Amino acid sequence: MPHDYPTLFSPLALGPRTARNRVWLVAHATEFSTDGTFADASADYYAERARGGAAVITMEAMAVHPSTQPRRGVILAYDPAVVDSYRKVAAAVHPHGTLLLAQLWHRGRQTDGIISRRPTWAPSPVPDTVYREIPHEMTGPEIDELVEHYVLAARHAMDGGVDGIEIHGLAHGYLLGQFLSPATNHRTDAYGGSFENRLRIVRRIVEDVRQAVPADRVLGIRLNSNDGDGPHGLGNADWVRIAREVDGWGVLDYISTTQGTYLDRMQIYATSAARPAGYEVADTANLTRAVSIPVVAVGRITTPEMAEDILTAGKAQFVGMARQLMADPLWPSKAEQGRPDDIRPCIGANWCVASFARGPLSCLHNPRVGRERQFHEDDARPRRRRRGAVVGGGPAGLRAALTAAELGHQVTLFEQDEALGGQVNLIARAASYREWSGVTDWLAGQLAQADVKIQLGHRATADDLVGQYEAVVVATGSTPLRHGWTARHPERWGPKAARLAGSDQWNVYTPVKILTERANPPHRILVVDDTGDRQAFVVAEHLVTNRHPVHVVSQYPQLGHAFADGHDLPFAFGQLRRSGVTFTPNVEVSGIDADTVTLTDVFTGEASELTDIDGVVLILGNAADDGLARQLDGSGLDVHLIGDAQAPRRVFNAIWEAEAAARRL
């Protein structure tokens, strides 16, 4: 079937090279490195996106100087050891006809010196809002040293066989952007004050790097199109002026745009709730009209239709993606083949951003990320076709059924409800998380095209399974706890422990009762959060949308700490507080009596009462629904227990375990 995206799949000159289409994988952290060079996993990851049809890949931001090492997984572009690893990535990417670029970068004040064991560098000693470390004000010789290191890093990349260089550090509030902004540059020398002075270091780097980059290689730069709503930042008009100036130097081949600083990271990598799809494009279009070289637009561009519209309207010449190409590296090839509905959607959950706070990059619902070679090898191994049943139609069950079918097994899926989706359907009840349904909607859509028998409204029993199937994947999920005790009292969680007084009252609810709307709660609601995760925010948003006054309490000093690594917590807090939701940390519920709730300060033991509470929602965690798996013990069936049915956790864990289980059949 032919595609309907003629501009998206037309070639375009990029300086001395030609991009085969307009899809650009923009730079993003991966944390695959363990020694400052590109790992085998890096080569496999970028090769998969090249194989999927991306015309240009800008590799992750690489440190140009020892004073900028925010994490151990960062590539050290100034180290000669990086050269051979460039060659490894280039050898994996180039056979697919994709251009490969190295992004050179210094974070300036937006980091700390814990890993580098050096002071951070900045134009002026102004601390960052996130790291708060007072930086060292760069001297003239140190500015010269930085310029030399950009050039050194560019030479290493050229020696490594990449197709070009992207100069970073201007965007996202990093070091060069700190020189550009009067808010962070308070210098009185040749690098501060006037527009020309603040731009001087950028011009030196661009012109010197151009001398190190041969004429047959590409040189680009990454700019913001807007810093965001923070006071005294650079707005769209300022960045249009900067773009026009750097274009006028006549040495750059393209401009890649982005937005935001660490004052508001939702402007950099917005969740689906925080910013609409395409939120940066209007500002990018103003920049595009001001310059003569190609411009790359970003900002939650997720569909081929949106991409084609941006390009045909002349708002940019390329569309850049990071998270969408993590979710589905085959996005370009599926679009070009006329299969847009088969594209696995990025739902803007920011699990990818949260993941590299602890380790390598991963995706909420693409289990192959970072393990591309492992999966390709496993896809190719011979298998015996088996009759298998999957019990449960949530994300774990759907993923297990789809993978098993793709691997050639004969699969039947049982779901006790009349609809697929499981607990994702509950999350999507809150408007801010509606896109999360894209996980299970996509899986269900793919299953509809696969050779899988689906039985809805059927609670599978051992009698349905024994003697009928060779293997069973049990993905029966979990049920919410209601005993009232927090994690501070593990001894009270036992099966014989007494409930918290009042937790079994008629006006005490689980989140499932609220989100399925099987309950008609009274007016004023207290939400008790003992998980620190997103569920309390989902429940609170659903309730306040339905005109309930909501008060959230938690034993933790920071509510929502369990999803803070995705960086949307400030947005989630702000949205609920503007809606009238109140939050009280550092307290636990020690009693519920009719409409009075007793709270105890977790540090002082001091008790207080809330006397105007009509209903209470207990968010304590869930209990695994593993009864079916236990019934099947000794049955002779090959049983795989996965997801919440094994231990209640995250969507990511459920999908990963489902993929692994299906591959063990």
XYZ file of C-alpha atoms in Angstrom:
665
model
C 0.000 0.000 0.000
C 1.575 3.328 -1.033
C 2.158 5.977 1.586
C 0.526 9.407 1.680
C 3.555 11.319 2.905
C 5.437 12.517 -0.199
C 7.430 15.267 1.517
C 8.318 13.134 4.529
C 9.893 10.538 2.267
C 11.624 12.842 -0.186
C 15.424 13.259 -0.053
C 17.042 16.563 0.886
C 20.560 17.939 0.712
C 22.201 18.372 4.097
C 25.283 20.404 3.273
C 27.578 18.094 1.279
C 25.513 14.975 2.018
C 21.957 13.921 1.170
C 19.411 12.621 3.643
C 17.244 9.912 2.098
C 14.111 11.192 3.863
C 13.144 13.789 6.468
C 13.079 11.609 9.617
C 15.801 12.486 12.125
C 16.607 10.614 15.338
C 17.643 13.474 17.607
C 20.153 13.069 20.422
C 19.119 11.568 23.739
C 20.873 9.853 26.626
C 21.192 6.054 26.583
C 23.609 5.214 29.427
C 24.835 2.107 27.583
C 28.442 3.194 28.051
C 30.467 1.909 30.972
C 33.861 3.395 30.080
C 33.218 6.654 28.230
C 33.087 4.993 24.797
C 30.241 3.557 22.737
C 29.275 0.049 23.844
C 28.140 -2.786 21.577
C 24.622 -2.007 22.795
C 25.047 1.543 21.460
C 25.878 0.272 17.982
C 22.943 -2.156 18.053
C 20.537 0.531 19.283
C 21.449 3.074 16.606
C 21.585 0.407 13.902
C 18.021 -0.644 14.721
C 16.775 2.918 14.161
C 18.773 3.136 10.931
C 17.307 -0.170 9.755
C 13.872 1.205 10.602
C 14.333 4.046 8.135
C 15.661 7.105 9.998
C 17.633 9.194 7.503
C 19.818 10.975 10.057
C 20.917 9.965 13.548
C 22.488 12.368 15.990
C 24.099 10.296 18.699
C 23.754 11.131 22.357
C 25.309 14.300 23.797
C 29.007 13.733 24.463
C 31.194 15.558 26.976
C 33.839 17.781 25.402
C 35.756 18.448 28.622
C 36.462 16.684 31.952
C 34.531 19.390 33.834
C 31.199 18.088 32.490
C 30.520 14.498 33.538
C 27.010 14.396 34.984
C 26.754 10.589 34.976
C 29.053 7.609 34.522
C 27.284 6.591 31.318
C 28.274 9.707 29.352
C 30.514 9.369 26.286
C 33.796 11.270 26.680
C 34.267 12.910 23.283
C 37.648 14.415 24.244
C 39.199 11.016 25.038
C 41.117 9.378 22.123
C 39.638 6.028 23.206
C 36.300 7.124 21.727
C 37.595 6.958 18.134
C 37.422 3.191 17.678
C 33.968 3.096 19.219
C 32.756 5.690 16.692
C 33.938 3.309 13.978
C 31.907 0.505 15.550
C 28.707 2.561 15.488
C 29.360 3.883 11.986
C 29.915 0.341 10.675
C 26.542 -0.675 12.109
C 24.601 2.359 10.844
C 26.055 3.197 7.426
C 24.939 0.022 5.592
C 21.359 1.247 6.016
C 22.057 4.533 4.218
C 21.718 6.644 7.352
C 23.855 9.684 8.147
C 25.524 9.565 11.562
C 26.382 12.702 13.532
C 28.276 13.297 16.787
C 26.821 15.822 19.227
C 29.422 17.770 21.248
C 28.263 19.318 24.511
C 29.074 20.934 27.837
C 26.422 21.250 30.539
C 27.958 24.200 32.374
C 26.149 24.893 35.650
C 23.411 22.323 34.969
C 25.307 19.486 36.649
C 27.531 18.907 39.655
C 31.085 17.761 40.294
C 30.346 14.461 42.009
C 31.438 12.257 39.101
C 34.140 14.546 37.670
C 35.457 15.544 41.132
C 36.003 18.977 39.619
C 34.145 22.254 39.981
C 31.505 22.876 37.351
C 32.200 25.644 34.843
C 29.898 28.521 33.931
C 30.160 32.079 32.590
C 29.143 33.378 36.042
C 28.866 31.714 39.481
C 25.080 31.291 39.339
C 23.741 27.965 40.706
C 21.341 25.777 38.763
C 17.784 25.277 40.011
C 18.185 21.472 40.052
C 21.786 20.832 41.110
C 22.274 24.049 43.133
C 26.062 23.726 43.091
C 27.868 27.072 42.845
C 29.944 26.877 39.649
C 33.402 28.235 38.938
C 33.426 31.402 36.809
C 35.460 30.567 33.738
C 38.623 32.551 33.112
C 39.864 33.693 29.709
C 42.373 30.825 29.431
C 39.648 28.341 30.419
C 37.424 29.685 27.641
C 40.301 29.092 25.234
C 40.672 25.572 26.650
C 36.982 24.868 26.113
C 37.150 26.003 22.479
C 40.177 23.759 21.953
C 38.320 20.814 23.471
C 35.346 21.271 21.112
C 37.856 21.128 18.248
C 39.653 18.124 19.732
C 36.357 16.275 20.145
C 35.380 17.114 16.559
C 38.666 15.668 15.263
C 38.098 12.449 17.185
C 34.648 12.131 15.599
C 36.060 12.742 12.127
C 38.737 10.115 12.736
C 35.953 7.768 13.821
C 34.244 7.996 10.429
C 31.016 9.791 11.333
C 29.298 12.029 8.786
C 29.319 15.234 10.741
C 29.196 17.238 13.946
C 26.342 18.851 15.828
C 27.467 21.567 18.242
C 25.350 21.417 21.381
C 25.449 23.414 24.560
C 23.383 26.386 23.338
C 20.054 24.645 23.907
C 18.423 23.394 27.120
C 20.256 25.963 29.225
C 23.664 24.294 28.884
C 26.996 26.117 28.983
C 26.900 28.023 25.688
C 23.290 28.968 26.344
C 24.393 30.262 29.737
C 26.799 32.597 27.933
C 23.971 33.748 25.641
C 21.425 34.558 28.356
C 21.744 37.774 30.395
C 20.053 35.877 33.221
C 23.115 33.630 33.652
C 25.907 35.706 32.093
C 26.922 38.589 34.352
C 30.396 39.039 32.876
C 31.935 42.416 32.078
C 34.719 41.171 29.784
C 34.662 40.366 26.062
C 32.261 37.448 26.700
C 29.538 39.372 28.521
C 27.278 42.377 28.180
C 26.342 43.011 24.556
C 24.682 40.497 22.248
C 27.872 40.237 20.189
C 29.980 39.590 23.290
C 27.647 36.931 24.651
C 27.701 35.191 21.275
C 31.498 35.429 20.910
C 32.316 32.004 22.415
C 29.759 30.308 20.163
C 31.228 31.922 17.061
C 34.740 30.898 18.045
C 33.658 27.279 18.543
C 31.647 27.110 15.314
C 34.390 28.608 13.163
C 37.206 26.577 14.736
C 35.240 23.321 14.549
C 34.450 24.050 10.905
C 38.195 24.097 10.250
C 38.467 20.616 11.797
C 35.512 19.211 9.827
C 36.327 18.397 6.174
C 34.249 19.994 3.455
C 32.571 16.677 2.670
C 31.188 16.353 6.221
C 28.170 18.022 7.808
C 28.286 20.717 10.502
C 25.155 21.733 12.390
C 24.137 23.361 15.613
C 21.391 22.808 18.168
C 19.453 25.866 19.329
C 16.464 26.500 21.492
C 13.482 28.106 19.815
C 12.276 29.231 23.264
C 13.617 28.878 26.807
C 10.093 28.620 28.234
C 8.195 30.621 30.794
C 11.028 31.179 33.285
C 11.755 34.830 34.104
C 14.464 36.607 32.074
C 15.060 33.635 29.779
C 15.507 33.926 26.041
C 12.202 33.983 24.195
C 11.371 32.999 20.658
C 12.324 36.397 19.223
C 15.731 36.194 20.920
C 16.406 32.752 19.490
C 15.247 33.802 16.015
C 17.841 36.581 16.192
C 20.516 34.102 17.316
C 19.570 31.674 14.540
C 19.729 34.417 11.922
C 23.156 35.442 13.203
C 24.691 31.937 13.195
C 23.238 31.268 9.749
C 24.918 34.460 8.541
C 28.354 33.084 9.418
C 28.010 30.871 6.362
C 29.653 27.750 7.801
C 26.690 25.728 9.140
C 24.664 23.173 7.189
C 21.589 22.941 9.428
C 19.948 24.001 12.700
C 18.300 21.515 15.052
C 15.740 23.102 17.364
C 14.465 22.243 20.799
C 13.172 24.137 23.849
C 13.493 24.635 27.576
C 16.035 24.792 30.383
C 16.184 23.064 33.744
C 13.843 25.706 35.135
C 11.067 23.710 33.433
C 12.128 20.341 32.088
C 8.641 19.672 30.768
C 9.585 22.168 28.066
C 12.451 19.817 27.111
C 10.811 16.378 27.256
C 7.167 16.963 27.985
C 4.824 14.222 29.098
C 1.528 13.805 27.294
C -0.215 15.688 30.103
C 2.180 18.610 30.263
C 2.307 19.664 26.605
C 0.229 18.884 23.504
C 1.669 17.092 20.501
C 3.699 19.449 18.337
C 3.982 22.054 21.094
C 7.285 23.485 19.811
C 6.435 23.726 16.142
C 5.005 27.270 16.038
C 8.197 28.735 17.525
C 10.316 26.575 15.237
C 8.420 27.882 12.202
C 9.420 31.460 13.099
C 13.054 30.372 13.232
C 12.766 28.449 9.947
C 11.504 31.547 8.138
C 14.515 33.532 9.381
C 17.294 31.271 8.050
C 18.500 29.845 4.767
C 19.615 26.376 5.940
C 17.475 23.331 6.814
C 15.827 23.264 10.238
C 14.865 20.231 12.339
C 11.611 20.506 14.319
C 10.844 18.483 17.465
C 8.187 18.488 20.197
C 6.173 15.267 20.543
C 5.846 14.709 16.811
C 4.369 11.225 16.863
C 2.331 10.561 13.711
C 3.271 10.589 10.025
C 0.304 12.876 9.361
C 1.631 15.481 11.779
C 5.120 15.170 10.329
C 3.901 15.597 6.761
C 1.834 18.661 7.701
C 4.842 20.329 9.361
C 7.014 19.753 6.323
C 4.506 20.691 3.618
C 3.657 23.906 5.498
C 7.345 24.850 5.451
C 7.608 25.008 9.242
C 10.772 22.901 9.086
C 12.684 20.748 6.621
C 13.139 17.742 8.932
C 11.110 16.219 11.755
C 13.090 15.101 14.771
C 12.059 12.382 17.192
C 13.621 10.664 20.166
C 10.986 9.008 22.350
C 8.783 7.986 19.414
C 11.706 6.192 17.754
C 12.522 4.508 21.054
C 8.961 3.208 21.208
C 9.001 2.101 17.582
C 12.258 2.227 15.604
C 10.300 1.025 12.552
C 8.162 4.204 12.541
C 9.631 5.440 9.219
C 9.366 2.124 7.385
C 5.822 1.490 8.646
C 4.772 4.984 7.553
C 6.429 4.585 4.157
C 4.686 1.236 3.660
C 1.310 2.835 4.369
C 0.936 1.152 7.783
C 0.574 4.075 10.214
C -1.831 2.134 12.429
C 0.884 -0.444 13.103
C 3.194 2.159 14.655
C 3.664 1.539 18.363
C 2.826 4.937 19.877
C 4.923 6.880 22.335
C 2.484 7.696 25.136
C 4.644 10.370 26.755
C 4.982 8.498 30.047
C 8.691 9.414 30.328
C 9.681 5.987 31.569
C 12.677 6.403 29.249
C 13.762 9.549 31.094
C 13.207 7.898 34.473
C 15.059 4.723 33.483
C 18.476 6.238 32.994
C 18.379 7.698 36.488
C 19.056 4.086 37.572
C 20.650 2.427 34.583
C 20.530 2.102 30.799
C 17.712 3.450 28.670
C 14.489 1.452 28.475
C 10.981 2.036 27.143
C 7.698 1.444 28.927
C 6.305 -0.779 26.182
C 9.146 -1.617 23.819
C 11.131 -4.327 25.611
C 13.763 -4.461 22.858
C 15.320 -1.095 23.722
C 18.961 -1.642 24.634
C 18.744 -5.361 23.868
C 18.286 -5.276 20.097
C 20.906 -7.897 19.272
C 19.643 -10.286 21.959
C 16.129 -10.140 20.553
C 17.161 -10.506 16.913
C 19.156 -13.607 17.797
C 16.259 -15.050 19.784
C 13.810 -14.306 16.958
C 15.915 -16.463 14.668
C 16.234 -19.559 16.836
C 14.065 -22.563 15.879
C 10.954 -23.266 17.969
C 8.381 -26.003 18.274
C 4.844 -24.691 17.847
C 2.873 -25.135 21.072
C -0.734 -24.664 22.179
C -0.674 -21.951 24.782
C -3.178 -20.039 26.890
C -2.724 -16.567 28.314
C -4.989 -15.695 31.233
C -5.498 -11.971 31.696
C -6.003 -9.164 29.185
C -4.004 -6.370 30.819
C -0.670 -5.149 29.434
C 1.156 -8.295 30.562
C -1.337 -10.703 29.050
C -1.668 -8.765 25.810
C 2.095 -8.566 25.332
C 2.570 -12.268 26.124
C -0.171 -13.301 23.704
C 1.135 -11.101 20.898
C 4.760 -12.186 21.230
C 3.793 -15.858 21.492
C 1.681 -15.561 18.336
C 4.475 -13.721 16.491
C 6.827 -16.569 17.408
C 4.451 -19.094 15.857
C 2.546 -20.506 18.827
C -1.184 -21.252 18.811
C -2.594 -18.866 21.428
C -5.885 -18.376 23.254
C -6.318 -15.320 25.483
C -8.848 -15.376 28.349
C -10.065 -12.144 29.972
C -12.714 -12.115 32.699
C -13.938 -8.590 31.846
C -15.741 -7.603 28.690
C -12.875 -5.357 27.562
C -9.119 -5.669 27.251
C -6.720 -3.293 28.957
C -6.632 -4.171 32.645
C -5.431 -1.511 35.039
C -4.227 0.745 32.213
C -7.909 1.439 31.619
C -8.070 2.837 35.153
C -5.048 5.111 34.720
C -6.569 6.479 31.528
C -9.673 7.595 33.455
C -7.749 10.741 34.412
C -7.507 13.154 31.491
C -3.781 13.733 32.015
C -3.073 10.045 31.478
C -5.501 9.303 28.673
C -2.676 8.586 26.245
C -1.524 5.705 28.441
C -4.304 3.670 26.868
C -2.118 3.699 23.759
C -0.110 0.849 25.316
C -2.986 -1.596 25.493
C -4.932 -0.191 22.523
C -1.914 -0.830 20.304
C -1.387 -4.334 21.674
C -5.086 -5.130 21.240
C -4.988 -3.781 17.680
C -2.002 -5.949 16.828
C -3.687 -8.991 18.382
C -6.728 -8.388 16.200
C -4.471 -8.949 13.184
C -2.759 -11.997 14.674
C -3.915 -15.591 14.809
C -5.049 -15.377 18.445
C -8.370 -16.553 19.834
C -9.717 -14.058 22.405
C -12.370 -15.025 24.943
C -13.788 -12.001 26.779
C -16.028 -12.250 29.817
C -14.531 -15.610 30.732
C -12.746 -16.190 34.043
C -10.483 -19.098 33.175
C -10.222 -21.970 35.654
C -7.896 -24.928 35.930
C -10.567 -27.029 34.218
C -10.375 -24.758 31.156
C -6.639 -25.227 30.905
C -5.498 -28.668 32.037
C -5.524 -31.129 29.163
C -6.287 -28.391 26.630
C -2.977 -26.548 26.466
C 0.709 -27.306 26.770
C 1.679 -23.997 28.382
C -0.121 -21.276 30.308
C 0.937 -17.699 30.990
C -0.852 -16.430 34.080
C -1.263 -12.650 33.950
C -4.232 -12.289 36.277
C -3.043 -9.045 37.817
C -3.635 -7.891 41.367
C -6.252 -6.467 43.691
C -5.912 -3.384 45.909
C -5.247 -3.751 49.624
C -7.755 -2.363 52.088
C -6.422 -3.296 55.510
C -5.457 0.298 56.258
C -1.883 -0.247 57.432
C 1.063 1.561 55.885
C 4.479 0.168 55.033
C 5.690 1.536 58.367
C 3.950 -1.417 60.050
C 5.053 -4.610 58.253
C 3.993 -6.746 61.216
C 0.389 -5.634 60.659
C 0.241 -6.833 57.048
C 0.001 -10.504 57.968
C -3.123 -12.514 57.153
C -4.131 -12.709 60.828
C -3.441 -9.061 61.694
C -6.362 -6.853 62.617
C -7.384 -4.122 60.213
C -6.775 -0.493 60.989
C -9.797 0.675 62.941
C -12.397 1.999 60.529
C -10.769 0.819 57.309
C -13.750 -1.428 56.601
C -16.342 1.362 56.882
C -18.803 1.880 54.036
C -17.142 5.177 53.071
C -13.640 3.730 52.669
C -12.727 2.878 49.082
C -9.995 1.375 46.965
C -8.758 3.232 43.880
C -10.361 0.586 41.674
C -13.792 1.352 43.111
C -13.271 5.055 42.431
C -11.790 4.800 38.957
C -14.239 2.210 37.662
C -17.020 4.409 39.050
C -18.563 1.391 40.737
C -18.814 3.566 43.845
C -20.697 6.805 44.343
C -18.411 8.510 46.863
C -19.621 11.317 49.103
C -18.368 14.878 48.779
C -15.062 15.547 50.589
C -12.453 12.844 49.997
C -9.215 12.041 51.787
C -6.719 10.104 49.643
C -4.193 8.117 51.685
C -1.052 7.468 49.623
C 1.351 4.839 50.917
C 3.058 4.061 47.596
C 4.473 7.426 46.551
C 3.618 6.564 42.981
C 1.363 8.070 40.323
C -1.842 6.376 41.449
C -2.684 8.976 44.092
C -2.394 11.720 41.482
C -4.580 9.790 39.052
C -7.262 9.248 41.698
C -7.079 12.850 42.891
C -7.408 14.191 39.363
C -10.380 11.939 38.635
C -12.128 12.999 41.839
C -11.495 16.711 41.496
C -12.666 16.585 37.883
C -15.917 15.199 39.259
C -16.144 18.146 41.694
C -14.950 16.459 44.865
C -12.761 18.470 47.246
C -9.640 16.328 47.697
C -6.959 16.175 50.393
C -3.975 13.817 49.897
C -1.886 12.629 52.852
C 1.219 10.453 52.900
C 3.820 9.144 55.317
C 6.540 10.297 52.891
C 8.274 13.690 53.029
C 7.727 14.021 49.274
C 4.485 12.894 47.685
C 4.949 11.344 44.265
C 8.611 10.556 44.888
C 8.334 7.214 43.082
C 7.724 8.916 39.720
C 9.907 11.986 40.238
C 12.613 10.664 37.890
C 10.299 11.272 34.933
C 10.495 14.993 35.802
C 6.760 15.631 35.462
C 6.130 15.745 39.218
C 6.186 19.581 39.389
C 3.632 19.697 36.598
C 1.434 17.073 38.267
C 1.580 18.917 41.592
C 0.880 22.276 40.006
C -2.097 21.014 38.059
C -3.754 19.473 41.127
C -2.987 22.380 43.422
C -4.521 24.798 40.934
C -7.587 22.545 41.043
C -7.804 22.940 44.823
C -6.218 19.647 45.934
C -4.275 19.936 49.207
C -1.326 17.770 50.236
C -0.006 16.853 53.679
C 3.243 14.847 53.907
C 4.850 13.081 56.912
C 1.637 11.724 58.439
C -0.025 8.328 58.581
C -3.622 7.452 59.272
C -4.004 5.900 62.717
C -7.787 5.665 62.828
C -11.001 6.257 60.871
C -14.238 6.878 62.761
C -17.251 7.895 60.647
C -16.246 11.263 59.162
C -13.231 11.795 61.420
C -9.740 10.645 60.485
C -6.897 10.620 63.003
C -3.439 11.404 61.659
C -0.119 10.786 63.405
C 3.055 12.709 62.609
C 5.639 10.091 61.583
C 8.480 12.005 63.238
C 6.979 13.331 66.464
C 4.067 10.941 67.086
C 1.787 13.949 67.554
C -1.858 13.179 66.727
C -4.325 15.440 64.942
C -7.829 15.029 63.573
C -9.561 15.817 60.316
C -13.244 16.165 61.102
C -14.669 17.135 57.712
C -13.929 13.963 55.718
C -16.864 12.285 53.977
C -14.897 9.445 52.376
C -11.436 7.890 52.341
C -9.523 6.275 49.454
C -6.760 3.919 50.585
C -3.807 3.583 48.205
C -1.657 1.024 49.995
C -0.505 -1.171 47.145
C -1.945 -4.379 45.758
C -2.003 -8.086 46.481
C -0.973 -10.481 43.713
C -3.875 -12.451 42.258
C -1.900 -15.684 41.933
C -4.592 -18.189 42.899
C -4.870 -19.724 39.439
C -1.129 -20.267 39.203
C -1.160 -22.052 42.555
C -4.051 -24.257 41.427
C -1.984 -25.283 38.410
C 0.967 -26.445 40.518
C 1.531 -30.113 39.779
C -0.827 -30.087 36.793
C 1.894 -30.934 34.308
C 1.353 -27.664 32.465
C 4.271 -25.372 31.701
C 3.124 -22.395 33.831
C 4.577 -18.886 33.686
C 3.471 -16.362 36.316
C 4.090 -12.752 35.252
C 3.349 -9.119 35.991
C 1.224 -8.088 38.946
C 0.103 -11.691 39.431
C 3.666 -12.446 40.457
C 4.308 -9.183 42.346
C 2.392 -5.912 41.838
C 4.691 -3.358 40.196
C 4.827 -1.213 37.065
C 3.568 -1.462 33.484
C 7.212 -1.684 32.387
C 7.815 -4.788 34.529
C 4.609 -6.419 33.347
C 5.488 -6.002 29.671
C 9.096 -7.073 30.133
C 8.107 -10.257 31.972
C 5.431 -10.982 29.386
C 7.943 -10.733 26.560
C 10.399 -12.959 28.398
C 7.749 -15.549 29.268
C 6.467 -15.778 25.689
C 10.009 -16.414 24.499
C 10.404 -19.289 26.970
C 7.379 -21.200 25.668
